[in-house]
Backbone as ProteinMPNN parsed JSONL, in Angstrom:
{"seq_chain_A": "XXXXXXXXXXXXXXXXXXXXXXXXXXXXXXXXXXXXXXXXXXXXXXXXXXXXXXXXXXXXXXXXXXXXXXXXXXXXXXXXXXXXXXXXXXXXXXXXXXXXXXXXXXXXXXXXX", "coords_chain_A": {"N_chain_A": [[1.542, 16.446, 25.489], [3.63, 18.43, 27.381], [6.859, 20.005, 27.44], [8.755, 19.675, 30.296], [10.952, 21.343, 32.243], [13.498, 20.125, 34.345], [15.168, 21.057, 37.066], [18.476, 20.654, 38.082], [20.105, 21.792, 39.936], [20.185, 21.537, 42.682], [21.41, 19.199, 43.18], [24.149, 17.467, 44.516], [27.507, 18.234, 43.54], [29.895, 16.315, 41.822], [31.885, 13.477, 40.774], [30.401, 12.343, 37.827], [28.051, 13.669, 38.362], [26.34, 16.288, 37.063], [25.32, 19.661, 36.63], [22.352, 20.876, 35.08], [19.737, 21.092, 32.599], [17.102, 18.912, 32.16], [15.036, 17.566, 29.674], [11.932, 16.181, 28.696], [11.166, 14.449, 25.831], [8.858, 13.84, 23.236], [8.543, 11.106, 21.175], [8.283, 11.275, 17.676], [6.099, 9.728, 15.494], [6.198, 8.382, 12.265], [4.106, 8.208, 9.388], [3.58, 5.125, 7.739], [5.112, 4.314, 4.567], [3.136, 4.429, 1.591], [1.77, 2.272, -0.949], [1.141, 1.967, -4.41], [-1.094, -0.11, -6.103], [-1.172, -1.668, -9.166], [-2.749, -2.6, -12.238], [-1.792, -4.159, -15.271], [-2.119, -3.9, -18.783], [-2.772, -6.51, -21.161], [-2.791, -8.538, -24.143], [-4.334, -10.799, -23.982], [-5.8, -11.569, -21.652], [-9.154, -11.892, -20.769], [-11.602, -9.268, -20.705], [-13.752, -9.557, -18.957], [-12.707, -11.227, -17.023], [-10.825, -9.569, -15.794], [-12.525, -7.656, -14.665], [-13.834, -9.308, -12.839], [-11.67, -9.983, -11.13], [-11.08, -7.456, -10.05], [-13.436, -6.92, -8.629], [-13.476, -9.074, -6.823], [-10.942, -9.092, -5.374], [-10.463, -6.45, -4.683], [-12.76, -5.383, -3.772], [-14.511, -3.81, -5.282], [-17.376, -2.237, -6.816], [-19.433, -3.495, -9.515], [-19.658, -1.548, -11.519], [-17.534, 0.231, -10.874], [-15.362, -1.508, -11.155], [-15.583, -2.128, -13.866], [-15.072, 0.377, -15.036], [-12.36, 0.78, -14.25], [-11.19, -1.407, -15.509], [-11.583, -0.655, -18.199], [-9.92, 1.589, -18.274], [-7.42, 0.361, -17.885], [-7.371, -1.134, -20.234], [-7.415, 0.878, -22.241], [-5.33, 2.716, -21.578], [-3.166, 1.187, -20.84], [-2.364, 0.7, -18.245], [-3.577, 0.873, -14.859], [-4.111, 2.429, -11.71], [-5.208, 0.635, -9.036], [-5.596, 0.779, -6.335], [-4.395, 2.218, -3.213], [-2.238, 1.23, -0.722], [-0.927, 0.021, 2.454], [2.407, -1.387, 2.729], [2.338, -4.191, 3.328], [-0.337, -4.93, 2.801], [-0.59, -4.187, 0.098], [1.355, -5.875, -1.052], [0.212, -8.372, -0.499], [-2.192, -8.229, -1.969], [-1.21, -8.033, -4.613], [0.069, -10.533, -4.819], [-2.151, -12.237, -4.492], [-3.73, -11.598, -6.77], [-1.96, -12.243, -8.859], [-1.541, -15.006, -8.4], [-4.167, -16.002, -8.635], [-4.689, -15.318, -11.292], [-2.759, -16.873, -12.658], [-3.598, -19.448, -11.946], [-5.916, -19.539, -13.395], [-4.951, -19.529, -15.887], [-4.228, -17.083, -17.158], [-2.403, -14.264, -18.383], [-2.396, -11.933, -16.836], [-0.992, -9.084, -15.326], [0.01, -7.759, -12.236], [1.212, -5.171, -10.303], [3.207, -3.343, -7.871], [4.127, -0.155, -6.553], [6.038, 2.306, -4.787], [4.304, 5.051, -3.445]], "CA_chain_A": [[2.517, 16.456, 26.547], [4.516, 19.586, 27.268], [8.209, 19.801, 27.945], [8.881, 20.179, 31.655], [12.36, 21.354, 32.65], [13.794, 19.651, 35.693], [16.412, 21.692, 37.472], [19.324, 19.752, 38.846], [21.079, 22.6, 40.65], [20.237, 21.131, 44.082], [22.123, 17.939, 43.242], [25.565, 17.707, 44.851], [28.441, 18.064, 42.425], [30.916, 15.308, 42.039], [32.066, 12.682, 39.564], [29.187, 11.806, 37.236], [26.916, 14.557, 38.613], [26.51, 17.578, 36.4], [24.1, 20.453, 36.688], [21.818, 21.172, 33.752], [18.291, 20.998, 32.446], [16.641, 17.733, 31.43], [13.707, 17.729, 29.086], [11.328, 14.965, 28.174], [10.688, 14.67, 24.464], [7.92, 12.846, 22.728], [8.994, 10.59, 19.88], [7.325, 11.46, 16.598], [5.966, 8.556, 14.632], [5.914, 8.729, 10.884], [3.19, 7.312, 8.705], [4.326, 4.207, 6.868], [4.945, 4.649, 3.151], [2.01, 3.764, 0.937], [2.127, 1.66, -2.227], [0.095, 1.881, -5.427], [-1.243, -1.408, -6.757], [-1.565, -1.385, -10.546], [-2.965, -3.684, -13.199], [-1.205, -3.856, -16.57], [-2.857, -4.445, -19.92], [-2.175, -7.5, -22.053], [-3.69, -8.824, -25.27], [-4.921, -12.138, -23.853], [-6.728, -11.717, -20.527], [-10.489, -11.364, -21.087], [-12.052, -8.113, -19.917], [-14.641, -10.041, -17.892], [-11.856, -11.774, -15.967], [-10.252, -8.414, -15.089], [-13.609, -7.108, -13.848], [-14.026, -10.253, -11.734], [-10.523, -9.81, -10.221], [-11.245, -6.177, -9.345], [-14.53, -7.069, -7.671], [-13.132, -10.082, -5.809], [-9.783, -8.781, -4.534], [-10.396, -5.041, -4.289], [-14.063, -4.996, -3.228], [-15.14, -2.771, -6.091], [-18.666, -2.544, -7.422], [-19.284, -3.885, -10.918], [-19.444, -0.325, -12.314], [-16.169, 0.708, -10.607], [-14.441, -2.476, -11.756], [-15.675, -1.976, -15.315], [-14.361, 1.622, -15.379], [-10.919, 0.565, -14.116], [-10.807, -2.333, -16.586], [-11.486, 0.131, -19.435], [-8.705, 2.411, -18.165], [-6.301, -0.55, -18.141], [-7.427, -1.494, -21.652], [-7.121, 2.033, -23.098], [-4.088, 3.42, -21.226], [-2.082, 0.244, -20.607], [-2.309, 0.373, -16.82], [-4.405, 1.707, -13.985], [-3.931, 2.251, -10.273], [-6.412, 0.02, -8.484], [-5.731, 1.25, -4.964], [-3.169, 2.587, -2.503], [-2.277, 0.457, 0.51], [0.338, -0.17, 3.156], [3.256, -2.353, 2.021], [1.888, -5.567, 3.524], [-1.617, -5.122, 2.109], [-0.305, -4.125, -1.336], [2.075, -7.096, -1.406], [-0.753, -9.469, -0.459], [-3.119, -8.093, -3.097], [-0.466, -8.391, -5.83], [0.256, -11.989, -4.811], [-3.456, -12.866, -4.721], [-4.128, -11.402, -8.169], [-1.044, -13.009, -9.711], [-1.823, -16.422, -8.192], [-5.489, -16.276, -9.211], [-4.549, -15.23, -12.757], [-2.006, -18.045, -13.132], [-4.441, -20.639, -11.793], [-6.911, -19.508, -14.468], [-4.158, -19.501, -17.113], [-4.24, -15.758, -17.788], [-1.123, -13.565, -18.139], [-2.636, -10.635, -16.201], [0.112, -8.626, -14.471], [-0.339, -6.825, -11.166], [2.459, -4.718, -9.686], [3.081, -2.283, -6.865], [5.268, 0.774, -6.454], [5.91, 3.288, -3.72], [3.555, 6.243, -3.864]], "C_chain_A": [[3.42, 17.658, 26.331], [5.877, 19.234, 27.836], [8.314, 20.447, 29.321], [10.349, 20.165, 32.051], [12.487, 20.891, 34.101], [15.154, 20.222, 36.057], [17.195, 20.741, 38.353], [20.346, 20.524, 39.678], [21.196, 22.217, 42.121], [20.998, 19.824, 44.261], [23.581, 18.221, 43.574], [26.456, 17.424, 43.644], [29.483, 17.047, 42.809], [31.071, 14.525, 40.755], [30.743, 12.105, 39.087], [27.958, 12.656, 37.491], [27.206, 15.901, 37.978], [25.219, 18.35, 36.536], [23.656, 20.764, 35.268], [20.31, 21.053, 33.759], [17.981, 19.751, 31.635], [15.275, 18.032, 30.84], [13.223, 16.374, 28.594], [10.808, 15.276, 26.772], [9.787, 13.522, 24.056], [8.405, 12.406, 21.353], [7.894, 10.786, 18.835], [7.287, 10.191, 15.753], [5.607, 9.023, 13.237], [4.911, 7.737, 10.321], [4.004, 6.377, 7.825], [4.133, 4.607, 5.412], [3.804, 3.841, 2.553], [2.453, 3.297, -0.455], [0.917, 1.584, -3.145], [0.093, 0.472, -5.998], [-1.834, -1.129, -8.134], [-1.795, -2.663, -11.338], [-2.426, -3.227, -14.54], [-2.008, -4.552, -17.673], [-2.059, -5.544, -20.625], [-3.216, -7.829, -23.123], [-4.463, -10.129, -25.111], [-5.945, -12.287, -22.736], [-8.082, -11.112, -20.889], [-10.892, -10.22, -20.154], [-12.927, -8.551, -18.746], [-13.832, -10.592, -16.715], [-11.258, -10.636, -15.137], [-11.305, -7.79, -14.173], [-13.832, -8.003, -12.626], [-12.912, -10.104, -10.685], [-10.693, -8.531, -9.396], [-12.36, -6.247, -8.303], [-14.112, -7.962, -6.5], [-12.038, -9.632, -4.845], [-9.707, -7.335, -4.051], [-11.737, -4.511, -3.791], [-14.772, -3.907, -3.988], [-16.508, -3.218, -6.584], [-18.423, -2.921, -8.879], [-18.974, -2.658, -11.789], [-18.023, 0.215, -12.124], [-15.149, -0.203, -11.287], [-14.427, -2.331, -13.267], [-14.922, -0.72, -15.764], [-12.846, 1.448, -15.301], [-10.415, -0.372, -15.208], [-10.656, -1.578, -17.901], [-10.249, 1.033, -19.421], [-7.473, 1.562, -18.454], [-6.228, -0.849, -19.642], [-6.971, -0.34, -22.55], [-5.747, 2.657, -22.84], [-2.909, 2.488, -20.95], [-1.889, -0.144, -19.156], [-3.245, 1.282, -16.063], [-4.054, 1.402, -12.538], [-5.267, 1.759, -9.714], [-6.661, 0.504, -7.063], [-4.38, 1.585, -4.375], [-3.264, 1.991, -1.1], [-0.931, 0.504, 1.222], [1.115, -1.262, 2.427], [2.695, -3.766, 2.112], [0.602, -5.856, 2.771], [-1.393, -5.127, 0.6], [0.367, -5.409, -1.807], [1.127, -8.3, -1.451], [-1.698, -9.412, -1.651], [-2.439, -8.475, -4.408], [-0.311, -9.91, -5.91], [-1.061, -12.715, -5.088], [-3.873, -12.781, -6.186], [-3.258, -12.252, -9.093], [-1.331, -14.507, -9.605], [-3.147, -16.815, -8.852], [-5.422, -16.28, -10.741], [-3.833, -16.455, -13.317], [-2.849, -19.314, -13.056], [-5.528, -20.707, -12.862], [-6.262, -19.338, -15.845], [-4.292, -18.194, -17.912], [-2.932, -15.042, -17.445], [-1.275, -12.195, -17.473], [-1.5, -10.304, -15.227], [-0.405, -7.6, -13.476], [0.969, -6.461, -10.477], [2.157, -3.68, -8.611], [4.322, -1.406, -6.926], [4.976, 1.792, -5.373], [5.223, 4.533, -4.25], [4.438, 7.481, -3.824]], "O_chain_A": [[3.919, 17.878, 25.227], [6.022, 18.289, 28.61], [7.999, 21.625, 29.489], [10.939, 19.093, 32.185], [11.672, 21.237, 34.957], [16.164, 19.904, 35.428], [16.645, 20.107, 39.254], [21.358, 19.953, 40.086], [22.202, 22.536, 42.755], [21.207, 19.387, 45.392], [24.189, 19.114, 42.984], [26.203, 16.519, 42.849], [29.893, 16.941, 43.965], [30.454, 14.866, 39.746], [30.039, 11.45, 39.854], [26.91, 12.4, 36.897], [28.188, 16.566, 38.311], [24.138, 17.76, 36.555], [24.481, 20.899, 34.364], [19.69, 20.927, 34.815], [18.53, 19.554, 30.551], [14.454, 18.695, 31.474], [14.005, 15.54, 28.139], [10.094, 16.257, 26.568], [9.955, 12.384, 24.493], [8.647, 13.234, 20.475], [6.724, 10.497, 19.087], [8.323, 9.66, 15.354], [4.812, 9.946, 13.058], [4.871, 6.575, 10.725], [5.002, 6.786, 7.232], [3.101, 5.177, 5.058], [3.545, 2.71, 2.964], [3.377, 3.85, -1.051], [-0.176, 1.194, -2.734], [1.143, -0.074, -6.335], [-2.853, -0.451, -8.263], [-1.122, -3.672, -11.131], [-2.572, -2.064, -14.914], [-2.505, -5.663, -17.489], [-0.83, -5.504, -20.673], [-4.378, -7.44, -23.012], [-5.184, -10.525, -26.028], [-6.881, -13.075, -22.874], [-8.153, -9.946, -21.276], [-10.558, -10.218, -18.969], [-12.848, -7.975, -17.661], [-14.223, -10.442, -15.557], [-11.193, -10.731, -13.912], [-11.006, -7.436, -13.032], [-14.0, -7.508, -11.511], [-13.189, -10.101, -9.486], [-10.472, -8.533, -8.185], [-12.229, -5.689, -7.213], [-14.365, -7.642, -5.339], [-12.187, -9.774, -3.631], [-8.97, -7.031, -3.113], [-11.85, -3.34, -3.43], [-15.555, -3.153, -3.41], [-16.769, -4.41, -6.749], [-17.337, -2.694, -9.414], [-18.132, -2.723, -12.685], [-17.377, 0.611, -13.094], [-14.197, 0.266, -11.912], [-13.365, -2.403, -13.886], [-14.211, -0.755, -16.768], [-12.124, 1.912, -16.183], [-9.34, -0.158, -15.769], [-9.708, -1.825, -18.646], [-9.604, 1.216, -20.453], [-6.58, 1.991, -19.185], [-5.152, -0.82, -20.239], [-6.227, -0.554, -23.507], [-5.075, 3.079, -23.781], [-1.773, 2.949, -20.836], [-1.318, -1.194, -18.861], [-3.655, 2.331, -16.561], [-3.739, 0.265, -12.186], [-6.308, 2.388, -9.899], [-7.81, 0.625, -6.638], [-3.342, 1.277, -4.96], [-4.239, 2.215, -0.382], [0.069, 0.963, 0.668], [0.552, -1.981, 1.601], [2.586, -4.462, 1.103], [0.465, -6.919, 2.166], [-1.941, -5.975, -0.104], [-0.005, -5.967, -2.84], [1.231, -9.144, -2.341], [-1.973, -10.437, -2.275], [-3.034, -9.172, -5.229], [-0.54, -10.501, -6.966], [-1.086, -13.696, -5.832], [-4.316, -13.769, -6.772], [-3.768, -12.905, -10.004], [-1.361, -15.202, -10.621], [-3.232, -17.833, -9.539], [-6.018, -17.133, -11.399], [-4.25, -17.011, -14.332], [-2.828, -20.146, -13.963], [-6.008, -21.789, -13.201], [-6.935, -19.043, -16.832], [-4.442, -18.192, -19.134], [-2.411, -15.197, -16.34], [-0.358, -11.376, -17.547], [-1.102, -11.136, -14.412], [-1.159, -6.694, -13.829], [1.746, -7.342, -10.109], [1.029, -3.208, -8.463], [5.409, -1.85, -7.296], [3.82, 2.102, -5.082], [5.513, 5.007, -5.349], [3.978, 8.578, -4.144]]}, "name": "protein", "num_of_chains": 1, "seq": "XXXXXXXXXXXXXXXXXXXXXXXXXXXXXXXXXXXXXXXXXXXXXXXXXXXXXXXXXXXXXXXXXXXXXXXXXXXXXXXXXXXXXXXXXXXXXXXXXXXXXXXXXXXXXXXXX"}
């Protein structure tokens, strides 16, 4: 959409009527902020359980899940994915709930990218 000036010089002058140029502007939409979802290492959650969580809640292949699990194990944390706020919040809640129901202390967090 281009800006089209509309001349108002033919409009009679009087109270509330002013001459000038009107322009139509297009509102710019910004992309929503994205959030990193991360898994944190602990000394109690079995590696197989972490792989299962990654496959189930993040749709990763077994090989991808295994690689991320090793990163969590070796480095203390790993970014599992980057999502919109609502999706990230849901994934964190799902992982935390699933871990608690299986009596594992696995921690999943999110932070703004």
